[in-house]
């Protein structure tokens, strides 16, 4: 893991916001927490925190995110203005950027896919996740975008071994810095495009990687589940759920998608 | 009454009408469609507002801006009570995880900048903080409920 700890290599790999600092740690409780602290101290957009493993990685609702060695865990800082917050969600852009970056490494027949809104799947199993945490300070909005991706072969805990996979399982094994370089090349292009109002094109690219689009799904919300057809994405990337008789459409901004068999 | 179409000309007309007659909120609905517009002062921010692109979209249709503080139809609140409203559409969480105790409860004292709740939209967890030091009079939304722009979340009595 010497390469992982080479801060210079990560600085070069980022190719975005060249003036912003990069911190590389062998192990951290959570890259999101560390970056939130740096953001509070005034860190500029693009500040990057990388870790080889996390002891307290998080998913939604305080669920733990298994972060063993062999994965790559990083968080970077966005300082979106209000106009940007009304556009396509940066978490979805992040998920798509992971897919595009993986395209360069994984075999052609293993096309990375997205589970709405931003889980990245290889062969139907989760390989990467994105979690955003936002606060508003006197310096404006701080959005910490955290990503975890299983690059090398990792030993998963029993409870996720059936649903998780690694990039290495496809036969590819990109170096962390090589993956990060590809990710930031992709993310920067997409994010700038969203800034210029090009969200629709990116939505189309993301849609093309969502296998459950157009199909019946069950969406697990916080207190209930709803079913319908996943009929499309809204401008911010929300899930448009159409009732089976086609008379109602609702946009959801949160929830867990489960594929169901058509009746 | 003409049914709402989610097209830009129609929206623009409705928005102009709201401006002209100083409406804070407007809802037009029929069996299949519901168009709900809410207006608020320009100096208040909003986050993650979904714009309308899906033709005929219902539900979260056409949010223009979040409402000013104040629950429509509610009795007038004392001058020292602040209404914390949702700056965005999303899911309201009263705690950091399903097992954790709530960030705040009725009657609890809070400090400025203290986290009151999280609103999730597109896997972004947005921390909503107290804007003043005071006492939570009422938590107005239950854990896991969907909230709209400008929806009142908390009543907080400012410390004098």
Tab-separated table of C-alpha atoms in Angstrom:
chain	number	residue	atom	x	y	z
A	1	UNK	CA	0.000	0.000	0.000
A	2	UNK	CA	2.949	2.330	-0.381
A	3	UNK	CA	1.374	3.900	-3.439
A	4	UNK	CA	-1.745	4.716	-1.471
A	5	UNK	CA	0.267	6.689	0.996
A	6	UNK	CA	2.048	8.714	-1.662
A	7	UNK	CA	0.426	12.094	-1.269
A	8	UNK	CA	2.175	13.484	-4.341
A	9	UNK	CA	0.637	10.799	-6.505
A	10	UNK	CA	-2.827	11.709	-5.248
A	11	UNK	CA	-2.167	15.398	-5.780
A	12	UNK	CA	-1.265	14.673	-9.386
A	13	UNK	CA	-4.199	12.309	-9.817
A	14	UNK	CA	-6.825	14.772	-8.750
A	15	UNK	CA	-6.267	17.219	-11.626
A	16	UNK	CA	-8.990	19.441	-10.228
A	17	UNK	CA	-8.823	22.477	-7.993
A	18	UNK	CA	-5.031	22.289	-8.102
A	19	UNK	CA	-4.614	24.706	-5.200
A	20	UNK	CA	-6.722	22.666	-2.783
A	21	UNK	CA	-4.943	20.429	-0.286
A	22	UNK	CA	-4.888	16.638	-0.289
A	23	UNK	CA	-4.641	14.569	2.882
A	24	UNK	CA	-3.767	10.892	2.698
A	25	UNK	CA	-4.189	8.636	5.728
A	26	UNK	CA	-3.514	4.965	6.143
A	27	UNK	CA	-6.572	4.721	8.373
A	28	UNK	CA	-9.226	7.175	9.520
A	29	UNK	CA	-12.467	6.842	11.472
A	30	UNK	CA	-14.315	8.512	8.594
A	31	UNK	CA	-13.040	10.568	5.648
A	32	UNK	CA	-16.340	12.501	5.671
A	33	UNK	CA	-15.845	13.558	9.297
A	34	UNK	CA	-12.237	14.607	8.718
A	35	UNK	CA	-13.199	16.661	5.672
A	36	UNK	CA	-16.146	18.268	7.470
A	37	UNK	CA	-13.655	19.444	10.068
A	38	UNK	CA	-11.338	20.869	7.379
A	39	UNK	CA	-14.331	22.530	5.699
A	40	UNK	CA	-15.274	24.175	8.979
A	41	UNK	CA	-11.730	25.543	9.137
A	42	UNK	CA	-12.197	27.084	5.694
A	43	UNK	CA	-10.745	24.465	3.331
A	44	UNK	CA	-11.331	25.354	-0.328
A	45	UNK	CA	-13.502	23.482	-2.833
A	46	UNK	CA	-11.736	20.394	-4.119
A	47	UNK	CA	-10.016	19.576	-0.819
A	48	UNK	CA	-9.534	15.815	-0.777
A	49	UNK	CA	-9.166	13.346	2.083
A	50	UNK	CA	-8.133	9.785	1.223
A	51	UNK	CA	-7.890	6.751	3.503
A	52	UNK	CA	-6.773	3.180	3.009
A	53	UNK	CA	-9.341	1.989	5.511
A	54	UNK	CA	-11.984	3.481	7.786
A	55	UNK	CA	-12.881	2.372	11.276
A	56	UNK	CA	-16.213	4.195	11.382
A	57	UNK	CA	-17.308	4.548	7.738
A	58	UNK	CA	-20.951	5.523	7.324
A	59	UNK	CA	-23.794	4.902	4.951
A	60	UNK	CA	-27.321	6.296	5.128
A	61	UNK	CA	-28.925	6.723	8.555
A	62	UNK	CA	-25.796	5.960	10.495
A	63	UNK	CA	-25.496	2.484	8.972
A	64	UNK	CA	-21.920	1.401	9.042
A	65	UNK	CA	-20.093	1.111	5.737
A	66	UNK	CA	-17.656	-1.742	5.845
A	67	UNK	CA	-14.301	-0.161	4.989
A	68	UNK	CA	-11.602	-2.816	5.042
A	69	UNK	CA	-8.152	-2.506	3.553
A	70	UNK	CA	-8.198	-3.039	-0.195
A	71	UNK	CA	-10.890	-0.463	-0.681
A	72	UNK	CA	-10.386	3.177	-1.498
A	73	UNK	CA	-12.210	5.678	0.667
A	74	UNK	CA	-12.187	9.339	-0.147
A	75	UNK	CA	-14.157	12.509	0.451
A	76	UNK	CA	-13.919	15.767	-1.398
A	77	UNK	CA	-15.399	19.167	-0.772
A	78	UNK	CA	-17.855	21.073	-2.925
A	79	UNK	CA	-19.029	24.557	-2.130
A	80	UNK	CA	-22.119	24.813	-4.306
A	81	UNK	CA	-24.050	28.026	-4.684
A	82	UNK	CA	-27.835	28.037	-4.610
A	83	UNK	CA	-28.202	27.778	-8.361
A	84	UNK	CA	-26.074	24.639	-8.311
A	85	UNK	CA	-28.202	23.121	-5.551
A	86	UNK	CA	-31.238	23.336	-7.782
A	87	UNK	CA	-29.532	21.360	-10.516
A	88	UNK	CA	-28.703	17.701	-10.926
A	89	UNK	CA	-27.660	16.188	-7.607
A	90	UNK	CA	-23.865	15.913	-7.266
A	91	UNK	CA	-24.256	12.513	-5.589
A	92	UNK	CA	-25.782	11.116	-8.779
A	93	UNK	CA	-23.030	12.811	-10.798
A	94	UNK	CA	-20.523	11.123	-8.467
A	95	UNK	CA	-22.065	7.685	-9.034
A	96	UNK	CA	-21.989	8.170	-12.791
A	97	UNK	CA	-18.361	9.337	-12.623
A	98	UNK	CA	-17.447	6.132	-10.769
A	99	UNK	CA	-19.094	4.114	-13.569
A	100	UNK	CA	-17.269	6.039	-16.266
A	101	UNK	CA	-13.954	5.695	-14.450
A	102	UNK	CA	-14.488	1.939	-14.059
A	103	UNK	CA	-15.271	1.612	-17.788
A	104	UNK	CA	-11.559	2.151	-18.389
A	105	UNK	CA	-10.548	-0.784	-16.211
A	106	UNK	CA	-13.246	-3.448	-16.149
A	107	UNK	CA	-13.793	-5.927	-19.002
A	108	UNK	CA	-16.176	-4.751	-21.688
A	109	UNK	CA	-18.849	-7.297	-20.798
A	110	UNK	CA	-18.927	-6.029	-17.199
A	111	UNK	CA	-20.509	-2.649	-17.649
A	112	UNK	CA	-20.830	-0.773	-14.363
A	113	UNK	CA	-24.451	0.032	-13.562
A	114	UNK	CA	-26.245	2.384	-11.225
A	115	UNK	CA	-28.837	1.542	-8.638
A	116	UNK	CA	-30.797	4.753	-8.078
A	117	UNK	CA	-29.600	7.167	-7.041
A	118	UNK	CA	-25.908	6.429	-6.881
A	119	UNK	CA	-24.901	2.932	-5.812
A	120	UNK	CA	-22.507	1.459	-8.346
A	121	UNK	CA	-23.010	-2.195	-9.262
A	122	UNK	CA	-20.814	-4.718	-11.046
A	123	UNK	CA	-22.644	-7.891	-12.078
A	124	UNK	CA	-25.572	-6.814	-9.931
A	125	UNK	CA	-23.546	-6.430	-6.740
A	126	UNK	CA	-22.593	-3.225	-5.020
A	127	UNK	CA	-19.002	-2.134	-5.574
A	128	UNK	CA	-19.181	1.534	-4.593
A	129	UNK	CA	-21.385	3.922	-2.658
A	130	UNK	CA	-21.645	7.684	-2.387
A	131	UNK	CA	-22.894	9.659	0.611
A	132	UNK	CA	-23.206	13.430	0.728
A	133	UNK	CA	-23.370	15.455	3.926
A	134	UNK	CA	-24.216	19.108	3.745
A	135	UNK	CA	-24.235	21.960	6.213
A	136	UNK	CA	-24.645	25.665	5.821
A	137	UNK	CA	-22.102	27.887	7.486
A	138	UNK	CA	-21.370	31.586	7.407
A	139	UNK	CA	-19.197	30.795	4.370
A	140	UNK	CA	-22.103	29.251	2.471
A	141	UNK	CA	-22.937	25.631	1.734
A	142	UNK	CA	-20.384	22.908	2.381
A	143	UNK	CA	-21.083	19.635	0.688
A	144	UNK	CA	-18.842	16.747	1.626
A	145	UNK	CA	-19.072	13.985	-0.950
A	146	UNK	CA	-17.794	10.681	0.388
A	147	UNK	CA	-17.085	7.651	-1.780
A	148	UNK	CA	-16.120	4.138	-0.905
A	149	UNK	CA	-15.099	1.681	-3.596
A	150	UNK	CA	-13.905	-1.888	-3.230
A	151	UNK	CA	-10.949	-1.957	-5.605
A	152	UNK	CA	-8.812	-4.915	-4.550
A	153	UNK	CA	-10.185	-8.240	-3.427
A	154	UNK	CA	-11.534	-7.687	0.050
A	155	UNK	CA	-13.033	-9.966	2.622
A	156	UNK	CA	-16.554	-8.833	3.209
A	157	UNK	CA	-18.375	-9.315	6.476
A	158	UNK	CA	-20.958	-12.112	6.313
A	159	UNK	CA	-23.938	-9.792	6.199
A	160	UNK	CA	-22.852	-8.153	2.939
A	161	UNK	CA	-20.891	-10.932	1.229
A	162	UNK	CA	-23.904	-11.842	-0.944
A	163	UNK	CA	-24.576	-8.328	-2.141
A	164	UNK	CA	-21.103	-6.790	-2.335
A	165	UNK	CA	-18.293	-7.234	-4.815
A	166	UNK	CA	-14.948	-5.735	-5.737
A	167	UNK	CA	-13.440	-4.428	-8.952
A	168	UNK	CA	-10.811	-7.164	-8.587
A	169	UNK	CA	-13.570	-9.784	-8.929
A	170	UNK	CA	-13.866	-8.788	-12.602
A	171	UNK	CA	-10.185	-9.492	-13.157
A	172	UNK	CA	-9.198	-5.828	-13.195
A	173	UNK	CA	-7.146	-4.292	-10.432
A	174	UNK	CA	-6.576	-0.564	-10.921
A	175	UNK	CA	-4.127	1.190	-8.646
A	176	UNK	CA	-5.920	3.591	-6.278
A	177	UNK	CA	-4.256	6.624	-7.855
A	178	UNK	CA	-5.117	5.465	-11.374
A	179	UNK	CA	-8.750	5.010	-10.382
A	180	UNK	CA	-8.813	8.370	-8.631
A	181	UNK	CA	-7.352	10.117	-11.681
A	182	UNK	CA	-10.000	8.557	-13.928
A	183	UNK	CA	-12.738	9.425	-11.435
A	184	UNK	CA	-11.787	13.089	-11.165
A	185	UNK	CA	-11.371	13.442	-14.906
A	186	UNK	CA	-14.902	12.164	-15.324
A	187	UNK	CA	-16.432	13.992	-12.347
A	188	UNK	CA	-14.867	17.348	-13.268
A	189	UNK	CA	-16.233	17.174	-16.805
A	190	UNK	CA	-19.706	16.173	-15.635
A	191	UNK	CA	-19.855	18.724	-12.806
A	192	UNK	CA	-18.759	21.574	-15.069
A	193	UNK	CA	-21.378	20.447	-17.544
A	194	UNK	CA	-24.065	20.620	-14.837
A	195	UNK	CA	-22.841	24.137	-14.009
A	196	UNK	CA	-23.360	25.123	-17.623
A	197	UNK	CA	-26.895	23.703	-17.643
A	198	UNK	CA	-26.043	20.416	-19.346
A	199	UNK	CA	-27.798	18.247	-16.777
A	200	UNK	CA	-30.224	16.668	-19.258
A	201	UNK	CA	-27.437	14.959	-21.169
A	202	UNK	CA	-25.987	13.596	-17.951
A	203	UNK	CA	-29.409	12.344	-16.854
A	204	UNK	CA	-29.599	10.422	-20.115
A	205	UNK	CA	-26.173	8.900	-19.488
A	206	UNK	CA	-27.146	7.936	-15.939
A	207	UNK	CA	-30.515	6.524	-17.077
A	208	UNK	CA	-28.760	4.268	-19.573
A	209	UNK	CA	-26.988	2.598	-16.657
A	210	UNK	CA	-30.072	2.005	-14.522
A	211	UNK	CA	-31.361	-1.486	-15.242
A	212	UNK	CA	-34.557	-1.017	-13.197
A	213	UNK	CA	-35.693	2.007	-15.193
A	214	UNK	CA	-38.976	1.344	-16.951
A	215	UNK	CA	-39.638	-1.640	-14.714
A	216	UNK	CA	-41.844	-2.296	-11.709
A	217	UNK	CA	-40.115	-1.551	-8.430
A	218	UNK	CA	-40.805	-1.338	-4.748
A	219	UNK	CA	-39.388	1.801	-3.174
A	220	UNK	CA	-38.675	1.498	0.524
A	221	UNK	CA	-39.266	4.864	2.179
A	222	UNK	CA	-38.517	5.674	5.792
A	223	UNK	CA	-41.899	4.546	7.140
A	224	UNK	CA	-43.536	2.631	4.284
A	225	UNK	CA	-43.018	1.040	0.895
A	226	UNK	CA	-44.593	2.106	-2.366
A	227	UNK	CA	-44.756	0.235	-5.638
A	228	UNK	CA	-45.049	1.356	-9.229
A	229	UNK	CA	-43.095	1.721	-12.420
A	230	UNK	CA	-39.740	3.520	-12.244
A	231	UNK	CA	-40.635	5.674	-15.220
A	232	UNK	CA	-37.874	8.261	-15.310
A	233	UNK	CA	-35.662	10.807	-13.581
A	234	UNK	CA	-36.552	14.372	-12.651
A	235	UNK	CA	-34.188	17.253	-13.384
A	236	UNK	CA	-32.406	16.908	-10.065
A	237	UNK	CA	-32.192	13.153	-10.496
A	238	UNK	CA	-35.281	12.274	-8.444
A	239	UNK	CA	-37.012	8.955	-9.071
A	240	UNK	CA	-40.295	9.304	-10.939
A	241	UNK	CA	-42.619	6.542	-9.765
A	242	UNK	CA	-45.687	5.960	-11.896
A	243	UNK	CA	-48.686	4.076	-10.590
A	244	UNK	CA	-49.328	0.849	-12.485
A	245	UNK	CA	-52.455	2.242	-14.117
A	246	UNK	CA	-50.447	5.241	-15.273
A	247	UNK	CA	-52.688	7.829	-13.624
A	248	UNK	CA	-50.265	9.088	-11.007
A	249	UNK	CA	-46.670	10.114	-10.959
A	250	UNK	CA	-44.688	11.056	-7.899
A	251	UNK	CA	-41.123	12.185	-7.587
A	252	UNK	CA	-39.090	10.645	-4.787
A	253	UNK	CA	-35.816	12.072	-3.539
A	254	UNK	CA	-35.014	9.315	-1.065
A	255	UNK	CA	-35.621	5.618	-0.727
A	256	UNK	CA	-34.213	2.198	-1.447
A	257	UNK	CA	-35.101	0.603	-4.783
A	258	UNK	CA	-36.020	-3.057	-4.913
A	259	UNK	CA	-36.770	-4.738	-8.220
A	260	UNK	CA	-40.053	-6.655	-8.313
A	261	UNK	CA	-41.365	-9.088	-10.886
A	262	UNK	CA	-44.048	-7.693	-13.196
A	263	UNK	CA	-47.466	-9.089	-12.481
B	1	UNK	CA	-61.366	26.059	-13.871
B	2	UNK	CA	-58.620	25.215	-16.262
B	3	UNK	CA	-56.544	22.221	-15.282
B	4	UNK	CA	-52.888	22.744	-14.634
B	5	UNK	CA	-50.454	21.754	-17.315
B	6	UNK	CA	-46.862	21.550	-16.314
B	7	UNK	CA	-45.656	23.668	-19.124
B	8	UNK	CA	-43.527	26.703	-18.762
B	9	UNK	CA	-45.985	29.267	-20.128
B	10	UNK	CA	-48.667	28.127	-17.783
B	11	UNK	CA	-46.268	28.119	-14.863
B	12	UNK	CA	-45.082	31.591	-15.741
B	13	UNK	CA	-48.695	32.840	-15.795
B	14	UNK	CA	-49.390	31.323	-12.397
B	15	UNK	CA	-46.192	32.731	-10.964
B	16	UNK	CA	-47.063	36.173	-12.298
B	17	UNK	CA	-50.518	35.941	-10.759
B	18	UNK	CA	-49.016	34.988	-7.404
B	19	UNK	CA	-46.690	37.954	-7.620
B	20	UNK	CA	-49.470	40.303	-8.718
B	21	UNK	CA	-51.891	39.331	-5.951
B	22	UNK	CA	-49.202	38.672	-3.402
B	23	UNK	CA	-50.162	35.029	-2.849
B	24	UNK	CA	-47.770	32.966	-0.770
B	25	UNK	CA	-49.211	29.666	-1.819
B	26	UNK	CA	-51.366	28.343	-4.632
B	27	UNK	CA	-52.685	24.894	-5.332
B	28	UNK	CA	-54.551	23.748	-8.421
B	29	UNK	CA	-55.679	20.154	-8.606
B	30	UNK	CA	-57.886	17.630	-10.296
B	31	UNK	CA	-58.114	13.832	-10.018
B	32	UNK	CA	-54.809	13.124	-11.650
B	33	UNK	CA	-52.798	16.271	-11.212
B	34	UNK	CA	-51.792	18.555	-8.437
B	35	UNK	CA	-49.832	21.726	-8.883
B	36	UNK	CA	-48.621	23.330	-5.701
B	37	UNK	CA	-46.713	26.603	-5.830
B	38	UNK	CA	-45.159	28.264	-2.814
B	39	UNK	CA	-43.462	31.622	-2.704
B	40	UNK	CA	-41.091	33.109	-0.157
B	41	UNK	CA	-38.881	36.152	0.250
B	42	UNK	CA	-35.857	36.305	-2.009
B	43	UNK	CA	-33.290	36.453	0.740
B	44	UNK	CA	-34.046	32.934	1.951
B	45	UNK	CA	-32.002	30.136	0.475
B	46	UNK	CA	-33.208	26.831	-0.848
B	47	UNK	CA	-31.396	23.634	-1.539
B	48	UNK	CA	-31.760	20.740	-3.896
B	49	UNK	CA	-34.948	22.082	-5.361
B	50	UNK	CA	-36.015	19.769	-8.131
B	51	UNK	CA	-36.945	21.636	-11.248
B	52	UNK	CA	-39.784	20.288	-13.295
B	53	UNK	CA	-38.861	18.286	-16.352
B	54	UNK	CA	-41.146	15.332	-16.321
B	55	UNK	CA	-44.185	16.186	-18.429
B	56	UNK	CA	-47.398	15.848	-16.471
B	57	UNK	CA	-45.480	15.269	-13.281
B	58	UNK	CA	-47.595	15.313	-10.144
B	59	UNK	CA	-46.644	15.407	-6.507
B	60	UNK	CA	-43.528	17.472	-6.213
B	61	UNK	CA	-44.729	19.560	-9.133
B	62	UNK	CA	-43.279	22.963	-9.696
B	63	UNK	CA	-41.820	24.104	-6.452
B	64	UNK	CA	-40.807	27.661	-7.116
B	65	UNK	CA	-39.543	28.703	-3.765
B	66	UNK	CA	-40.146	27.839	-0.193
B	67	UNK	CA	-42.736	29.703	1.779
B	68	UNK	CA	-41.997	32.343	4.313
B	69	UNK	CA	-42.202	31.280	7.905
B	70	UNK	CA	-45.675	30.600	9.126
B	71	UNK	CA	-48.090	27.748	8.957
B	72	UNK	CA	-51.039	28.560	6.726
B	73	UNK	CA	-54.171	28.817	8.786
B	74	UNK	CA	-52.341	28.464	12.079
B	75	UNK	CA	-53.022	30.819	14.929
B	76	UNK	CA	-50.624	33.730	15.189
B	77	UNK	CA	-47.493	32.895	17.118
B	78	UNK	CA	-45.972	35.158	19.769
B	79	UNK	CA	-43.291	37.474	18.439
B	80	UNK	CA	-40.501	35.612	20.216
B	81	UNK	CA	-41.353	32.291	18.568
B	82	UNK	CA	-39.429	31.418	15.456
B	83	UNK	CA	-40.679	28.927	12.918
B	84	UNK	CA	-37.912	26.845	11.404
B	85	UNK	CA	-39.042	25.861	7.933
B	86	UNK	CA	-37.646	23.300	5.547
B	87	UNK	CA	-35.296	24.859	3.002
B	88	UNK	CA	-35.877	21.953	0.646
B	89	UNK	CA	-37.974	19.004	-0.444
B	90	UNK	CA	-36.845	15.781	1.162
B	91	UNK	CA	-37.310	13.270	3.950
B	92	UNK	CA	-37.240	14.520	7.538
B	93	UNK	CA	-35.157	12.619	10.089
B	94	UNK	CA	-35.384	13.538	13.741
B	95	UNK	CA	-32.291	11.466	14.617
B	96	UNK	CA	-28.973	10.536	13.040
B	97	UNK	CA	-29.972	6.876	12.778
B	98	UNK	CA	-33.110	4.826	13.450
B	99	UNK	CA	-31.752	3.699	16.834
B	100	UNK	CA	-30.421	7.049	17.990
B	101	UNK	CA	-32.359	9.393	20.221
B	102	UNK	CA	-33.790	12.468	18.500
B	103	UNK	CA	-31.612	15.542	18.036
B	104	UNK	CA	-34.222	17.604	19.895
B	105	UNK	CA	-37.583	17.084	21.601
B	106	UNK	CA	-40.421	19.345	22.731
B	107	UNK	CA	-39.369	21.509	25.619
B	108	UNK	CA	-35.656	21.040	25.043
B	109	UNK	CA	-33.262	23.965	25.111
B	110	UNK	CA	-31.146	24.475	22.022
B	111	UNK	CA	-28.133	26.582	21.214
B	112	UNK	CA	-27.565	28.517	18.026
B	113	UNK	CA	-25.970	26.255	15.398
B	114	UNK	CA	-27.190	23.096	17.151
B	115	UNK	CA	-28.389	20.421	14.714
B	116	UNK	CA	-32.190	20.079	14.855
B	117	UNK	CA	-32.814	17.493	12.171
B	118	UNK	CA	-31.552	16.012	8.934
B	119	UNK	CA	-33.366	16.282	5.639
B	120	UNK	CA	-32.351	13.762	3.020
B	121	UNK	CA	-32.562	14.402	-0.686
B	122	UNK	CA	-30.659	12.440	-3.313
B	123	UNK	CA	-28.467	10.765	-0.705
B	124	UNK	CA	-27.333	14.102	0.603
B	125	UNK	CA	-27.932	14.418	4.321
B	126	UNK	CA	-28.612	18.065	5.077
B	127	UNK	CA	-28.155	19.214	8.627
B	128	UNK	CA	-30.678	21.844	9.632
B	129	UNK	CA	-29.382	23.966	12.512
B	130	UNK	CA	-30.971	26.291	15.017
B	131	UNK	CA	-30.628	29.919	14.060
B	132	UNK	CA	-30.975	31.126	17.617
B	133	UNK	CA	-30.585	29.978	21.188
B	134	UNK	CA	-33.916	29.116	22.772
B	135	UNK	CA	-36.421	26.395	23.616
B	136	UNK	CA	-38.082	23.967	21.235
B	137	UNK	CA	-41.807	24.471	21.781
B	138	UNK	CA	-42.871	21.886	19.260
B	139	UNK	CA	-41.414	19.462	16.758
B	140	UNK	CA	-43.985	19.655	13.979
B	141	UNK	CA	-42.951	16.733	11.765
B	142	UNK	CA	-42.627	13.020	12.535
B	143	UNK	CA	-39.512	11.035	11.759
B	144	UNK	CA	-39.419	9.722	8.185
B	145	UNK	CA	-42.086	12.063	6.799
B	146	UNK	CA	-41.674	13.795	3.478
B	147	UNK	CA	-41.419	17.577	3.753
B	148	UNK	CA	-41.999	20.292	1.206
B	149	UNK	CA	-40.302	23.622	0.748
B	150	UNK	CA	-41.134	26.017	3.477
B	151	UNK	CA	-42.953	23.413	5.527
B	152	UNK	CA	-42.758	24.381	9.212
B	153	UNK	CA	-40.534	21.943	11.124
B	154	UNK	CA	-40.050	23.458	14.566
B	155	UNK	CA	-41.398	26.226	16.760
B	156	UNK	CA	-38.566	27.697	18.813
B	157	UNK	CA	-38.888	30.365	21.458
B	158	UNK	CA	-35.908	32.693	21.352
B	159	UNK	CA	-34.114	33.420	24.582
B	160	UNK	CA	-34.460	37.085	25.326
